[in-house]
Amino acid sequence: MLRNDHAHDHCRSHRVSTRAYRRSGGLTTGLAVSVALCLGAGSATGQTRFDWPTRAVDLTSYGTVEECLAATERVRDSVTRRENEGLLRDTMPFDPQTSPLSAPTPAPITETAHRCAQRFTEAATRLTDWAMLLPLYLAAGRDEDAASLIARRLASVGPAAAAERAAVMDTAVKLYVDAFPARLAAAEKLLEEHARIGPNALLGLTSYVRLLDVAEQVRDTVRARWAVEQIIARTANLTAAERRSAGYDTVRGAVLVALRWLNRGALRDSLRLSTASYVALVRHTLATTAGVALEALPFIPIGEQAPAIQGDFWFGGADPGHPRPTPGRVALVVFLDPSGCLSRTPLYTTLADHCWSQIALIRRLTERFPALEVTIVAHTIGHFGYVPPPTPAQEADLIHEWLTAHRLSAGLVVTTSDFWRLPDPDRRRIDRPTANRVHYSFGNHWPVETGSKFIIDQNGTIVATSFGLSESDYVDIIDTLLHRAGTGT
Amino acid sequence: MSDSRMSTRGDRLIRLADGGRILSTEECEAIARRVFDAAQGGGETRVGISSWWQGELRWARNRVSLASDRRDIRLRVTRIVDRAVGIVITNQVDDVSLAAAVRAAERSAQLQPQFVGSAAFYPPRPSFETPETAIWSDATDHLTTEGRGEVARALVGPAEEKGMLSAGYLEVRTQSRAEFTSAKAEASALPEWPYVACTQAQCSMTVRDQKGAGSGWAGLSGYDWSAIDPQALAARALEKALASRDPVALEPGRYTVILEPQAVCSLMDLFVGALSREPIETVGGGPFWLAYDDALKLNRTKLGLKVADERVTLSHDPADHALGVVPTPDMLPLDRVTWIDRGVLTQLSMDRDYALRALSENRGAHRPIAFRMSGGDTSVEEMIQTTKRGLLVTRFWGTRLLDNGSVLATGLTRDGVWLIENGKITKAVKNFRFTESPLFVLNSLDALGPAVPVFRPVASPYDVQLTPAIVPPLKARDFSLTSLVDAV
């Protein structure tokens, strides 16, 4: 009896101390441990098991719109990071269905935003907070309040303040299309109802560019086409001075994309007809975008004859006796810079992400088009990863082994780089450009970088470069080249 | 670790028994093998084991306020399963805890990206010889709690007898580290990275008068406690405190200064970290960046250019017994290096990876974590005798960088500044704030004294690295003291 009382006292004192130690929410755990100890459980079973702490965000201390938005973004960051662990998305084909731009917002994000934003009634909030309140409303799913807020903000702009109005519109559209999921319909409605073409056609153009960008990403072709038409309409009558302005510089690329988008069918048809007609149409599109005559267009290598690849070490079916690109075959020539891509180990994951996405793209193309002749062009740089400096032959072998490990069944041509060194004590190795780089740079008019790609038709004419091409563009062009009748030039 | 020294119960913290302050190589290997045994189901297991013991003694106002004797181990278990890496850190090495750590690492691996070996080609890593350096001292390892108490008594006594207040800190530390991989567990060479053990010792003290009108400091650090003479430090701190009482205010301005080695070390520390090649050549900037070369499209360094007085040489030799550093995997290989040779910048540190990338060379040059600055044969007394009007500075405090390019820095003098007039110390003066660049100082030298070890303890108590420095006193012209400071 005495022994039992003693045991009871021990249990009570232990429970009290446990509760005191874990004041915040540890009562259940403390009791469980105490009960386990009182029941005389063995040491292993008596151990406190690890439990995940509650993940609900404590919003009591968040009083401002900014703090609520920050809390929401932290939850979003946490959710996104957890979902992205272990997945290098940029090595996979883009899937609009799984993109956060079109997928529903995960519940923890919506729930946090909803709880925190409850105190902010739309009509009672200050307009100075509107740019932060809008994404909070969108994250909380309060789209009607978001629309009212924008309307209230636009109403506060004076009728003569066109620039301010355009800026508000641009911000609103940006927040709409950057939201998860993107509110493309709301952005389009907003632009349809409020955007007007004024004397300055460039004003507000970025709103359509943003809409086009995201609409393309989520494969919303109807909305993308609408944005393209708006962009073309607004830029069609730009003066030469306006086309040379800094404002136009920021949207020039988007205008080119819009024109190509609009001419996609025509471009494909022209390529089916011949490379020459395709090149002519592309050049015309570029000239239209730049607002210059065809003769004044900067150099682009499409339509040029592809130089023959030279090299010292040939792998993967490439043969020095049969120079590439092989006449009569559709070819893809890819320059990979050893220092920026090849030889990188997974220790350099962040540096190598871009490289891996390149490798993944090439691999998908080789698998999809077995008839395509793919040639990787590389050069020696005097080192490979962390191994002691190899000879050029060893380095070429290592590069080949690295590509093989990436399951890339393409031809590989490696050139021994000529180099010189800065005088002592600097001693840095300076590689001279290889003949392949020089030739494909066309007199430095088109500097070759790592990842530069050239699609070449059966007659050795360069049809496209990697500039501005998406994966679907590669597929379209290569497919058309492989299936068109005759030589097509 | 033998079972007799280790509790095998699963519900209690494991403590090292008295006697062995750190784990031996056999003990580390035994733990690693037990981790490997606990790791079932394939994959690779890596084990990093470090252990440390630290004895401290802190005193203030002539009374000991802290006497500690602490030790711990740190076990890092890495499981590589299905190309994903999971890591768990623990200090419990009983069987139950080891198994739990392995399982936790495996659970963690399940949440991690599958990077390892993912369609990548790994050439084998090259191996290097490990240099022999002086980093272990039995005297440090054997300084017991009682021994430290006796030292404190000897340090505090003289100050107390003179009616002064003494405060200080004494620390001795022993630590070990080893890494193992199951990939080599069956081979004869088990360790992934060899067992290394080192010791650290430091002692510093400040003596002040009761009114707070005078202050003196002395300190020394290194791996070997027997090389530190605490009585000499106590005498020096007391002497400075007595001599620095009742300082007078002096107008700020540019002065000829005699900087004692500790002050010189503070200045050197402001730029030795910038002796690194990769950031200069990849990003640019810093005191040893020359310019961007538009023709070659690269950043040029000041390598080969004169950056200091020709009497200045900055170097490190791992074989130097006073400059031993702990070899680490990331700083291989460990060679003798001279960064500044007779005033000319001849070498910038770079790891082997950068040496391979930029130079196609297989050896780098390690960072100046430890360094020797060349000295001269002019004693501080001789410097004083040859000074018409100048200042003698004990050390600096609170130094910080103002401009990265010129290494312009600011800070305060502390624990004794004296005015020198016509070859003699005439009076104690109040402290100053300085605004000066160490590179300007190294180009305004009048004289250098014999280089001696200084107080430069390890910055982080958890860093298994030693940071000794050997630095001379120097006399320099036109040192900029920009304002007065009331603190002693």
Coordinates of N, CA and C in Angstrom, one line a residue, chain A residues 43-44 47 52 84-88 339 344-349 353 356 363 381-389 397-399 401-402 405-407 420-430, chain B residues 9-12 92 96-97 111-126 277 281 293 296 298-301 303-304 345-347 350 352-354 356-362:
Chain A
S43 N 11.2 1.2 -21.3 CA 11.9 2.4 -21.7 C 11.6 2.9 -23.1
A44 N 11.6 1.9 -24.0 CA 11.4 2.3 -25.4 C 10.0 2.8 -25.6
Q47 N 9.1 6.4 -24.4 CA 9.7 7.6 -25.0 C 8.6 8.4 -25.6
W52 N 4.0 16.0 -35.3 CA 4.1 17.2 -36.0 C 3.3 18.3 -35.2
N84 N 6.9 20.6 -54.6 CA 7.9 20.6 -55.6 C 9.2 19.7 -55.3
E85 N 9.2 19.3 -54.0 CA 10.4 18.6 -53.6 C 10.5 17.3 -54.5
G86 N 11.7 17.1 -55.0 CA 11.9 15.9 -55.7 C 11.5 15.9 -57.1
L87 N 11.1 17.1 -57.6 CA 10.6 17.1 -59.0 C 11.2 18.3 -59.7
L88 N 12.0 18.0 -60.7 CA 12.6 19.1 -61.5 C 11.6 19.3 -62.7
S339 N 31.6 24.3 -69.7 CA 31.7 24.9 -68.4 C 30.3 25.3 -67.8
R344 N 28.8 19.0 -65.2 CA 28.3 19.4 -63.9 C 27.7 18.2 -63.2
T345 N 28.0 18.2 -61.9 CA 27.5 17.1 -61.1 C 26.3 17.6 -60.4
P346 N 25.5 16.7 -59.8 CA 24.3 17.1 -59.1 C 24.6 17.9 -57.9
L347 N 25.8 18.0 -57.5 CA 26.2 18.9 -56.4 C 25.8 20.4 -56.8
Y348 N 25.8 20.6 -58.1 CA 25.6 21.9 -58.6 C 24.1 22.0 -59.1
T349 N 23.2 21.5 -58.4 CA 21.9 21.4 -58.9 C 21.3 22.7 -59.4
D353 N 20.2 23.2 -63.4 CA 18.8 23.1 -63.7 C 18.6 23.4 -65.2
W356 N 20.0 20.8 -67.4 CA 19.2 19.5 -67.4 C 17.9 19.7 -68.3
R363 N 16.5 15.2 -75.5 CA 16.2 13.8 -75.4 C 14.7 13.5 -75.9
I381 N 37.7 22.1 -72.4 CA 38.0 23.3 -71.5 C 39.1 23.0 -70.5
G382 N 39.6 21.9 -70.6 CA 40.8 21.6 -69.7 C 40.5 21.0 -68.4
H383 N 39.2 20.8 -68.1 CA 38.8 20.1 -66.9 C 37.5 19.5 -67.0
F384 N 37.2 18.6 -66.1 CA 35.9 17.9 -66.1 C 35.5 17.6 -64.7
G385 N 34.5 18.3 -64.2 CA 34.1 18.1 -62.8 C 35.2 18.3 -61.9
Y386 N 35.4 17.3 -61.0 CA 36.5 17.4 -60.0 C 37.7 16.5 -60.3
V387 N 37.7 15.9 -61.5 CA 38.8 15.0 -61.7 C 40.1 15.8 -62.1
P388 N 41.2 15.3 -61.8 CA 42.4 16.1 -62.2 C 42.4 16.4 -63.7
P389 N 43.0 17.5 -64.1 CA 42.9 17.9 -65.5 C 43.2 16.8 -66.5
D397 N 36.1 11.8 -73.8 CA 35.5 10.5 -73.4 C 34.5 10.8 -72.2
L398 N 35.0 11.7 -71.3 CA 34.2 12.0 -70.1 C 32.9 12.7 -70.5
I399 N 33.0 13.6 -71.5 CA 31.8 14.3 -71.9 C 30.8 13.3 -72.6
E401 N 30.6 10.1 -71.9 CA 30.1 9.3 -70.8 C 29.0 10.0 -70.1
W402 N 29.2 11.3 -69.9 CA 28.2 12.1 -69.2 C 26.9 12.2 -69.9
A405 N 25.1 8.9 -69.9 CA 24.5 8.7 -68.6 C 23.1 9.5 -68.5
H406 N 23.1 10.5 -69.3 CA 21.8 11.2 -69.4 C 20.9 10.6 -70.5
R407 N 21.2 9.5 -71.0 CA 20.4 8.7 -71.9 C 20.2 9.6 -73.2
W420 N 45.2 30.0 -74.6 CA 46.5 30.6 -74.1 C 46.2 31.0 -72.6
R421 N 47.3 31.4 -72.0 CA 47.2 31.7 -70.6 C 47.6 33.1 -70.3
L422 N 46.9 33.7 -69.4 CA 47.4 35.0 -68.9 C 48.7 34.9 -68.2
P423 N 49.6 35.9 -68.3 CA 50.9 35.7 -67.7 C 50.8 35.4 -66.2
D424 N 51.9 34.8 -65.7 CA 52.0 34.7 -64.3 C 51.9 36.0 -63.6
P425 N 51.3 36.1 -62.4 CA 50.8 34.9 -61.6 C 49.3 34.6 -61.8
D426 N 48.7 35.3 -62.8 CA 47.3 35.1 -63.0 C 47.1 33.6 -63.6
R427 N 47.7 33.3 -64.7 CA 47.7 32.0 -65.3 C 46.3 31.5 -65.7
R428 N 45.3 32.4 -65.8 CA 44.0 31.9 -66.2 C 44.1 31.4 -67.7
R429 N 43.3 30.3 -67.9 CA 43.3 29.7 -69.2 C 42.2 30.5 -70.0
I430 N 42.6 31.0 -71.2 CA 41.6 31.7 -72.0 C 41.5 30.8 -73.3
Chain B
R9 N 21.1 1.7 -22.4 CA 19.6 1.9 -22.2 C 19.1 2.9 -23.2
G10 N 17.9 2.6 -23.6 CA 17.4 3.4 -24.7 C 16.7 4.7 -24.2
D11 N 16.5 4.9 -23.0 CA 15.8 6.0 -22.5 C 16.6 7.1 -21.8
R12 N 17.9 7.0 -21.9 CA 18.7 7.9 -21.2 C 19.8 8.5 -22.1
Q92 N 23.0 11.0 -29.2 CA 22.7 9.8 -28.5 C 23.2 8.6 -29.3
V96 N 19.3 1.8 -29.4 CA 17.9 2.3 -29.8 C 18.0 3.6 -30.5
S97 N 18.8 4.5 -30.0 CA 18.8 5.9 -30.6 C 19.4 5.8 -31.9
L111 N 11.3 12.4 -48.3 CA 10.7 13.8 -48.6 C 11.6 14.6 -49.5
Q112 N 12.8 14.1 -49.7 CA 13.8 14.9 -50.4 C 13.8 14.5 -51.9
P113 N 14.3 15.5 -52.7 CA 14.5 15.2 -54.1 C 15.4 14.0 -54.4
Q114 N 15.1 13.4 -55.5 CA 16.0 12.2 -55.9 C 17.1 12.7 -56.8
F115 N 18.0 13.3 -56.2 CA 19.1 13.9 -57.0 C 20.3 13.0 -57.2
V116 N 20.6 12.3 -56.1 CA 21.9 11.5 -56.1 C 21.9 10.5 -57.3
G117 N 22.9 10.7 -58.1 CA 23.1 9.7 -59.2 C 22.0 9.8 -60.2
S118 N 21.2 10.8 -60.2 CA 20.1 10.9 -61.2 C 20.6 11.2 -62.6
A119 N 20.7 10.2 -63.4 CA 21.1 10.3 -64.7 C 22.4 11.1 -64.8
A120 N 23.2 11.0 -63.8 CA 24.5 11.8 -63.9 C 25.7 10.8 -63.8
F121 N 26.7 11.3 -64.3 CA 27.9 10.5 -64.4 C 28.9 11.0 -63.3
Y122 N 29.3 10.2 -62.5 CA 30.3 10.6 -61.4 C 31.6 9.9 -61.7
P123 N 32.6 10.7 -62.0 CA 33.9 10.2 -62.0 C 34.4 10.0 -60.5
P124 N 35.3 9.1 -60.2 CA 35.7 8.9 -58.8 C 36.4 10.2 -58.4
R125 N 36.2 10.5 -57.1 CA 36.9 11.7 -56.5 C 38.4 11.4 -56.3
P126 N 39.2 12.3 -56.6 CA 40.7 12.1 -56.4 C 41.0 12.1 -54.9
R277 N 40.3 34.5 -54.6 CA 40.4 34.8 -56.0 C 39.0 34.7 -56.7
E281 N 37.3 37.4 -59.3 CA 37.2 37.2 -60.8 C 35.8 36.9 -61.3
D293 N 38.3 43.8 -67.5 CA 39.0 43.8 -68.8 C 38.0 43.7 -69.9
L296 N 39.0 41.1 -72.8 CA 38.9 39.7 -72.5 C 37.6 39.3 -71.8
L298 N 36.7 39.8 -68.7 CA 36.9 39.2 -67.4 C 37.5 40.2 -66.4
N299 N 37.3 39.9 -65.1 CA 37.8 40.7 -64.0 C 39.3 40.4 -63.8
R300 N 40.1 41.5 -63.7 CA 41.5 41.3 -63.4 C 41.7 41.6 -61.9
T301 N 42.6 40.8 -61.4 CA 43.0 41.0 -60.0 C 44.3 41.8 -59.9
L303 N 47.0 40.6 -58.7 CA 48.1 39.6 -58.7 C 49.3 40.2 -59.4
G304 N 50.4 40.1 -58.8 CA 51.6 40.6 -59.4 C 51.9 42.1 -59.2
L345 N 51.4 41.3 -54.3 CA 50.3 40.2 -54.2 C 50.7 39.1 -55.2
T346 N 51.0 38.0 -54.6 CA 51.5 36.8 -55.4 C 50.5 35.7 -55.5
Q347 N 49.6 35.6 -54.6 CA 48.7 34.5 -54.5 C 47.4 34.9 -53.9
M350 N 42.1 30.0 -53.4 CA 41.1 29.5 -54.2 C 41.0 28.0 -53.9
R352 N 40.1 24.0 -54.8 CA 40.5 23.2 -55.9 C 39.5 23.3 -57.1
D353 N 38.3 23.4 -56.7 CA 37.3 23.4 -57.8 C 37.5 24.6 -58.7
Y354 N 37.8 25.8 -58.1 CA 38.0 27.0 -58.9 C 39.3 26.9 -59.7
L356 N 40.6 24.2 -60.8 CA 40.3 23.4 -62.0 C 39.6 24.2 -63.1
R357 N 38.6 24.9 -62.7 CA 37.8 25.6 -63.7 C 38.5 26.7 -64.4
A358 N 39.2 27.5 -63.6 CA 39.8 28.7 -64.1 C 41.2 28.5 -64.7
L359 N 41.9 27.6 -64.1 CA 43.3 27.5 -64.4 C 43.7 26.1 -65.0
S360 N 42.7 25.2 -64.9 CA 43.0 23.8 -65.3 C 44.1 23.2 -64.4
E361 N 44.2 23.6 -63.2 CA 45.2 23.2 -62.3 C 44.6 22.4 -61.2
N362 N 45.4 21.4 -60.7 CA 44.9 20.5 -59.8 C 45.0 20.9 -58.3

